[in-house]
Amino acid sequence: MELKTKNVKEIVQSLEEGITEFFQSDRYSEFLKVIANLHAYSLNNMLLIAMQYPEASIVAGYKKWQAMGRYVKKGEKAITILCPCIEKHKRKVLDKNRKPVLDENGNEMEEEVTFPNFRPGKVFDISQTDGKPLETLEPKELSASITDADAFIQKLISISPVPVFFEDIEGETRGYFSPTEEKIVVQKDMPDLQTIKTLIHESAHARLHNKETMKDQKKDRLTKEVEAESVASCVLTAFGYDTSDYSFPYIAGWSSGRDMKELKASLDIIRVTSGQIIDDLQEKALKIA
């Protein structure tokens, strides 16, 4: 999808249409992959990138790529994002009675005011460029240091906001977070990948759905599961784990009837929490290395 408009209002309108499409189609997983690679971007810009170039992993402007020794390949179409800017305007100076203030020559005085705004900007994904390798910017540069599943599990335990216990759990439950006991319990002796998935999922619950965060808000069980499962998918993608078995068939039903503000709020929660866990794991990996 190419955004041809330069009108910010039209871009925002496209954003809302894009959110609806992500939830009502099978493209939700595409958006989660963009979060995994570009979680430092704002929610709106990640949505715009996912709408236009869902395989994006590292994006930068034309001149930034040049400065890094790369060039945009001929014929590549730019990805439109929203860039913050400061706008300046002049306005009349008014007194307390809302009447114009005059200078010594009897002319109405003016003052310059500034306010934050947005303007359309253009970026390109690394796959749209060629040139000097950027080893320090590889999107999964740390995945090679986490090939040892046992080490990754220990890193996940070390960044967990609550203690983690491995026990035999009755039934088919693979793990759970207990807000009252403030602990995570994981079924012991599971395959490594399942243990990792469960740890990330329950860690997301512990960060998002503990007693403190739920004190002033209400979320139904499915909303909590959508948030935790989405975070798990993002984090696994960021570290090179196969997430092809992740599917969200219930997303359309869950999103139906919810207003745009509520949907964007959940997406932003997923973005922020995924980013926190990814950054925490990367910092831990660097300390251990």
Short mmCIF file of C-alpha atoms in Angstrom, two decimals:
data_model
loop_
_atom_site.label_atom_id
_atom_site.label_comp_id
_atom_site.label_asym_id
_atom_site.label_seq_id
_atom_site.Cartn_x
_atom_site.Cartn_y
_atom_site.Cartn_z
CA MET A 1 0.00 0.00 0.00
CA GLU A 2 1.33 3.43 -0.95
CA LEU A 3 0.23 6.61 0.80
CA LYS A 4 0.26 9.36 -1.82
CA THR A 5 -1.33 12.11 0.28
CA LYS A 6 0.69 14.82 2.01
CA ASN A 7 -2.26 15.86 4.15
CA VAL A 8 -1.77 14.90 7.80
CA LYS A 9 -5.53 14.59 8.43
CA GLU A 10 -5.84 12.17 5.51
CA ILE A 11 -2.88 10.17 6.82
CA VAL A 12 -4.52 9.91 10.25
CA GLN A 13 -7.74 8.78 8.57
CA SER A 14 -5.75 6.11 6.73
CA LEU A 15 -4.33 5.02 10.08
CA GLU A 16 -7.77 4.32 11.51
CA GLU A 17 -8.75 2.40 8.39
CA GLY A 18 -5.49 0.45 8.69
CA ILE A 19 -6.16 -0.48 12.32
CA THR A 20 -9.56 -1.85 11.35
CA GLU A 21 -8.00 -3.88 8.54
CA PHE A 22 -5.32 -5.37 10.79
CA PHE A 23 -7.94 -6.56 13.24
CA GLN A 24 -10.54 -7.71 10.73
CA SER A 25 -8.18 -9.61 8.42
CA ASP A 26 -5.32 -12.09 8.75
CA ARG A 27 -2.75 -9.25 8.82
CA TYR A 28 -2.57 -8.90 12.60
CA SER A 29 0.57 -11.07 12.77
CA GLU A 30 2.22 -8.75 10.21
CA PHE A 31 1.77 -5.82 12.57
CA LEU A 32 3.26 -7.79 15.48
CA LYS A 33 6.40 -8.44 13.40
CA VAL A 34 6.77 -4.70 12.82
CA ILE A 35 6.54 -4.15 16.58
CA ALA A 36 9.26 -6.76 17.09
CA ASN A 37 11.63 -4.96 14.73
CA LEU A 38 10.68 -1.32 15.27
CA HIS A 39 9.32 -1.06 18.81
CA ALA A 40 11.13 2.23 19.41
CA TYR A 41 8.82 3.98 16.94
CA SER A 42 5.49 5.51 17.93
CA LEU A 43 2.34 3.45 17.54
CA ASN A 44 1.10 5.61 14.67
CA ASN A 45 4.34 5.28 12.74
CA MET A 46 4.51 1.53 13.29
CA LEU A 47 0.98 1.23 11.96
CA LEU A 48 1.90 3.33 8.93
CA ILE A 49 5.01 1.23 8.28
CA ALA A 50 3.07 -2.02 8.69
CA MET A 51 0.40 -0.80 6.28
CA GLN A 52 2.90 0.13 3.58
CA TYR A 53 5.88 -2.20 4.11
CA PRO A 54 5.06 -4.99 6.61
CA GLU A 55 8.44 -6.72 6.12
CA ALA A 56 10.35 -3.63 7.36
CA SER A 57 13.14 -4.24 9.87
CA ILE A 58 15.30 -1.07 9.92
CA VAL A 59 14.09 2.22 8.46
CA ALA A 60 15.78 5.59 7.93
CA GLY A 61 15.50 8.65 5.72
CA TYR A 62 17.24 9.02 2.35
CA LYS A 63 20.04 11.25 3.69
CA LYS A 64 20.51 9.12 6.80
CA TRP A 65 21.12 6.06 4.63
CA GLN A 66 23.66 8.05 2.61
CA ALA A 67 25.42 9.11 5.79
CA MET A 68 25.69 5.43 6.77
CA GLY A 69 27.26 4.50 3.44
CA ARG A 70 24.16 3.09 1.79
CA TYR A 71 21.96 4.31 -1.03
CA VAL A 72 18.30 3.79 -1.90
CA LYS A 73 17.92 1.50 -4.89
CA LYS A 74 16.39 2.98 -8.02
CA GLY A 75 12.63 2.65 -8.27
CA GLU A 76 12.03 2.03 -4.55
CA LYS A 77 8.94 3.73 -3.12
CA ALA A 78 9.28 5.62 0.12
CA ILE A 79 7.37 4.72 3.29
CA THR A 80 5.35 7.67 4.62
CA ILE A 81 5.52 8.33 8.37
CA LEU A 82 4.60 11.25 10.63
CA CYS A 83 7.52 13.40 11.80
CA PRO A 84 7.22 15.77 14.77
CA CYS A 85 7.87 19.41 13.97
CA ILE A 86 7.51 22.84 15.54
CA GLU A 87 5.28 25.36 13.81
CA LYS A 88 5.59 29.10 14.35
CA HIS A 89 2.79 31.61 14.03
CA LYS A 90 2.29 35.26 14.86
CA ARG A 91 -0.70 36.48 16.82
CA LYS A 92 -1.90 39.76 18.22
CA VAL A 93 -0.95 40.61 21.80
CA LEU A 94 -4.12 41.06 23.83
CA ASP A 95 -4.65 42.68 27.22
CA LYS A 96 -6.71 41.26 30.07
CA ASN A 97 -9.86 42.57 28.39
CA ARG A 98 -8.96 40.72 25.17
CA LYS A 99 -8.22 43.98 23.35
CA PRO A 100 -5.14 44.47 21.12
CA VAL A 101 -2.11 46.01 22.82
CA LEU A 102 -0.62 48.94 20.90
CA ASP A 103 3.05 49.88 20.67
CA GLU A 104 4.41 53.42 21.05
CA ASN A 105 3.47 54.19 17.45
CA GLY A 106 -0.11 53.06 17.87
CA ASN A 107 0.36 49.81 15.93
CA GLU A 108 -1.06 46.54 17.15
CA MET A 109 1.66 44.43 18.73
CA GLU A 110 2.30 40.85 17.65
CA GLU A 111 4.08 37.94 19.29
CA GLU A 112 5.49 34.71 17.88
CA VAL A 113 4.09 31.49 19.28
CA THR A 114 5.22 27.93 18.67
CA PHE A 115 3.38 24.65 19.04
CA PRO A 116 4.20 21.02 18.25
CA ASN A 117 2.71 19.45 15.16
CA PHE A 118 3.40 16.72 12.61
CA ARG A 119 4.39 16.66 8.97
CA PRO A 120 4.65 13.76 6.53
CA GLY A 121 8.15 12.27 6.25
CA LYS A 122 9.70 9.65 3.97
CA VAL A 123 11.80 6.68 5.06
CA PHE A 124 13.11 3.51 3.40
CA ASP A 125 13.67 0.02 4.78
CA ILE A 126 17.18 -1.45 4.73
CA SER A 127 15.97 -4.00 2.14
CA GLN A 128 15.32 -1.07 -0.22
CA THR A 129 18.95 0.03 0.02
CA ASP A 130 22.36 -1.26 -0.98
CA GLY A 131 25.92 -0.43 -0.02
CA LYS A 132 28.04 -0.69 3.09
CA PRO A 133 27.03 -3.48 5.52
CA LEU A 134 25.57 -2.27 8.81
CA GLU A 135 26.58 -5.03 11.18
CA THR A 136 25.81 -2.97 14.28
CA LEU A 137 22.24 -2.40 13.09
CA GLU A 138 21.24 -5.93 12.17
CA PRO A 139 17.70 -6.35 13.56
CA LYS A 140 18.49 -9.68 15.18
CA GLU A 141 22.11 -9.03 16.10
CA LEU A 142 21.62 -10.57 19.54
CA SER A 143 19.82 -13.70 18.41
CA ALA A 144 23.14 -15.42 17.78
CA SER A 145 24.10 -14.94 21.43
CA ILE A 146 20.87 -16.61 22.55
CA THR A 147 21.12 -19.91 20.71
CA ASP A 148 21.32 -21.69 24.07
CA ALA A 149 17.71 -22.21 25.15
CA ASP A 150 18.69 -22.81 28.78
CA ALA A 151 20.55 -19.50 28.86
CA PHE A 152 17.58 -17.70 27.32
CA ILE A 153 15.24 -19.22 29.90
CA GLN A 154 17.52 -18.01 32.69
CA LYS A 155 17.54 -14.51 31.17
CA LEU A 156 13.74 -14.53 31.07
CA ILE A 157 13.60 -15.58 34.71
CA SER A 158 16.09 -12.88 35.68
CA ILE A 159 13.98 -10.07 34.16
CA SER A 160 10.65 -11.39 35.43
CA PRO A 161 8.85 -8.85 37.66
CA VAL A 162 7.83 -11.66 40.03
CA PRO A 163 9.43 -14.96 41.14
CA VAL A 164 9.14 -17.93 38.75
CA PHE A 165 8.46 -21.50 39.90
CA PHE A 166 8.48 -24.73 37.90
CA GLU A 167 5.87 -27.19 39.14
CA ASP A 168 3.50 -29.94 38.04
CA ILE A 169 0.25 -28.20 37.11
CA GLU A 170 -2.98 -30.18 36.99
CA GLY A 171 -4.88 -30.20 33.71
CA GLU A 172 -3.57 -28.83 30.44
CA THR A 173 -2.49 -25.42 31.73
CA ARG A 174 1.12 -24.72 30.80
CA GLY A 175 1.57 -21.83 33.18
CA TYR A 176 -0.14 -19.02 35.02
CA PHE A 177 0.46 -15.71 36.75
CA SER A 178 -1.05 -15.31 40.21
CA PRO A 179 -1.73 -11.62 41.03
CA THR A 180 -2.60 -12.45 44.65
CA GLU A 181 0.54 -14.49 45.32
CA GLU A 182 2.63 -12.38 42.92
CA LYS A 183 4.31 -15.31 41.22
CA ILE A 184 4.54 -17.11 37.90
CA VAL A 185 4.18 -20.89 37.79
CA VAL A 186 5.33 -22.82 34.71
CA GLN A 187 4.74 -26.48 33.99
CA LYS A 188 8.06 -28.23 34.49
CA ASP A 189 9.79 -30.52 32.01
CA MET A 190 8.20 -29.00 28.90
CA PRO A 191 10.17 -28.63 25.62
CA ASP A 192 12.46 -25.60 25.69
CA LEU A 193 10.52 -23.54 23.14
CA GLN A 194 7.22 -24.11 24.96
CA THR A 195 8.86 -23.10 28.23
CA ILE A 196 10.17 -19.91 26.62
CA LYS A 197 6.78 -19.06 25.10
CA THR A 198 5.03 -19.64 28.42
CA LEU A 199 7.56 -17.57 30.36
CA ILE A 200 7.17 -14.59 28.04
CA HIS A 201 3.38 -14.88 28.02
CA GLU A 202 3.10 -15.02 31.80
CA SER A 203 5.73 -12.31 32.24
CA ALA A 204 3.53 -10.07 30.07
CA HIS A 205 0.59 -10.83 32.36
CA ALA A 206 2.73 -10.02 35.39
CA ARG A 207 3.74 -6.66 33.93
CA LEU A 208 0.31 -5.71 32.60
CA HIS A 209 -2.32 -7.39 34.73
CA ASN A 210 -1.06 -7.30 38.30
CA LYS A 211 -3.11 -5.91 41.19
CA GLU A 212 -1.52 -2.45 40.96
CA THR A 213 -2.13 -1.94 37.22
CA MET A 214 -5.65 -3.38 37.41
CA LYS A 215 -6.60 -1.27 40.40
CA ASP A 216 -8.11 1.55 38.34
CA GLN A 217 -9.12 -0.28 35.17
CA LYS A 218 -11.14 -3.27 34.07
CA LYS A 219 -10.18 -5.70 31.35
CA ASP A 220 -11.99 -8.85 30.34
CA ARG A 221 -10.11 -12.13 30.18
CA LEU A 222 -9.88 -12.16 26.37
CA THR A 223 -8.34 -8.67 26.30
CA LYS A 224 -5.69 -9.82 28.76
CA GLU A 225 -4.97 -12.88 26.63
CA VAL A 226 -4.75 -10.84 23.42
CA GLU A 227 -2.22 -8.52 25.05
CA ALA A 228 -0.09 -11.27 26.61
CA GLU A 229 -0.08 -13.52 23.53
CA SER A 230 0.72 -10.58 21.24
CA VAL A 231 3.66 -9.57 23.45
CA ALA A 232 4.96 -13.15 23.41
CA SER A 233 4.80 -13.27 19.61
CA CYS A 234 6.66 -9.95 19.29
CA VAL A 235 9.46 -10.92 21.67
CA LEU A 236 9.99 -14.33 20.07
CA THR A 237 10.14 -12.73 16.62
CA ALA A 238 12.69 -10.18 17.82
CA PHE A 239 15.06 -12.96 18.89
CA GLY A 240 14.69 -15.09 15.80
CA TYR A 241 12.36 -17.77 17.12
CA ASP A 242 9.84 -19.32 14.75
CA THR A 243 6.37 -17.87 15.38
CA SER A 244 4.65 -19.43 12.39
CA ASP A 245 2.40 -21.42 14.73
CA TYR A 246 1.09 -18.22 16.32
CA SER A 247 -2.35 -17.38 15.00
CA PHE A 248 -5.02 -15.04 16.27
CA PRO A 249 -8.35 -16.35 14.91
CA TYR A 250 -10.23 -14.62 17.73
CA ILE A 251 -8.85 -11.13 16.95
CA ALA A 252 -11.71 -10.08 14.66
CA GLY A 253 -14.31 -11.12 17.22
CA TRP A 254 -12.44 -9.48 20.07
CA SER A 255 -12.02 -6.16 18.25
CA SER A 256 -15.60 -6.02 16.97
CA GLY A 257 -17.63 -3.38 18.77
CA ARG A 258 -14.64 -1.74 20.46
CA ASP A 259 -14.03 1.91 19.71
CA MET A 260 -10.85 3.15 18.02
CA LYS A 261 -9.49 4.68 21.23
CA GLU A 262 -9.71 1.35 23.05
CA LEU A 263 -8.12 -0.59 20.17
CA LYS A 264 -5.22 1.87 19.89
CA ALA A 265 -4.73 1.73 23.66
CA SER A 266 -4.28 -2.06 23.58
CA LEU A 267 -1.94 -1.84 20.59
CA ASP A 268 0.19 0.74 22.37
CA ILE A 269 0.30 -1.41 25.50
CA ILE A 270 1.53 -4.33 23.35
CA ARG A 271 4.13 -2.08 21.68
CA VAL A 272 5.48 -0.65 24.95
CA THR A 273 5.53 -3.94 26.87
CA SER A 274 7.16 -5.87 24.01
CA GLY A 275 9.80 -3.16 23.74
CA GLN A 276 10.50 -3.26 27.47
CA ILE A 277 11.01 -7.03 27.49
CA ILE A 278 13.14 -6.96 24.32
CA ASP A 279 15.31 -4.15 25.72
CA ASP A 280 15.62 -5.88 29.10
CA LEU A 281 16.70 -9.12 27.43
CA GLN A 282 19.21 -7.33 25.21
CA GLU A 283 20.69 -5.48 28.18
CA LYS A 284 20.92 -8.74 30.13
CA ALA A 285 22.58 -10.47 27.16
CA LEU A 286 25.16 -7.69 26.88
CA LYS A 287 25.95 -7.86 30.59
CA ILE A 288 26.42 -11.62 30.46
CA ALA A 289 28.46 -11.54 27.22
#
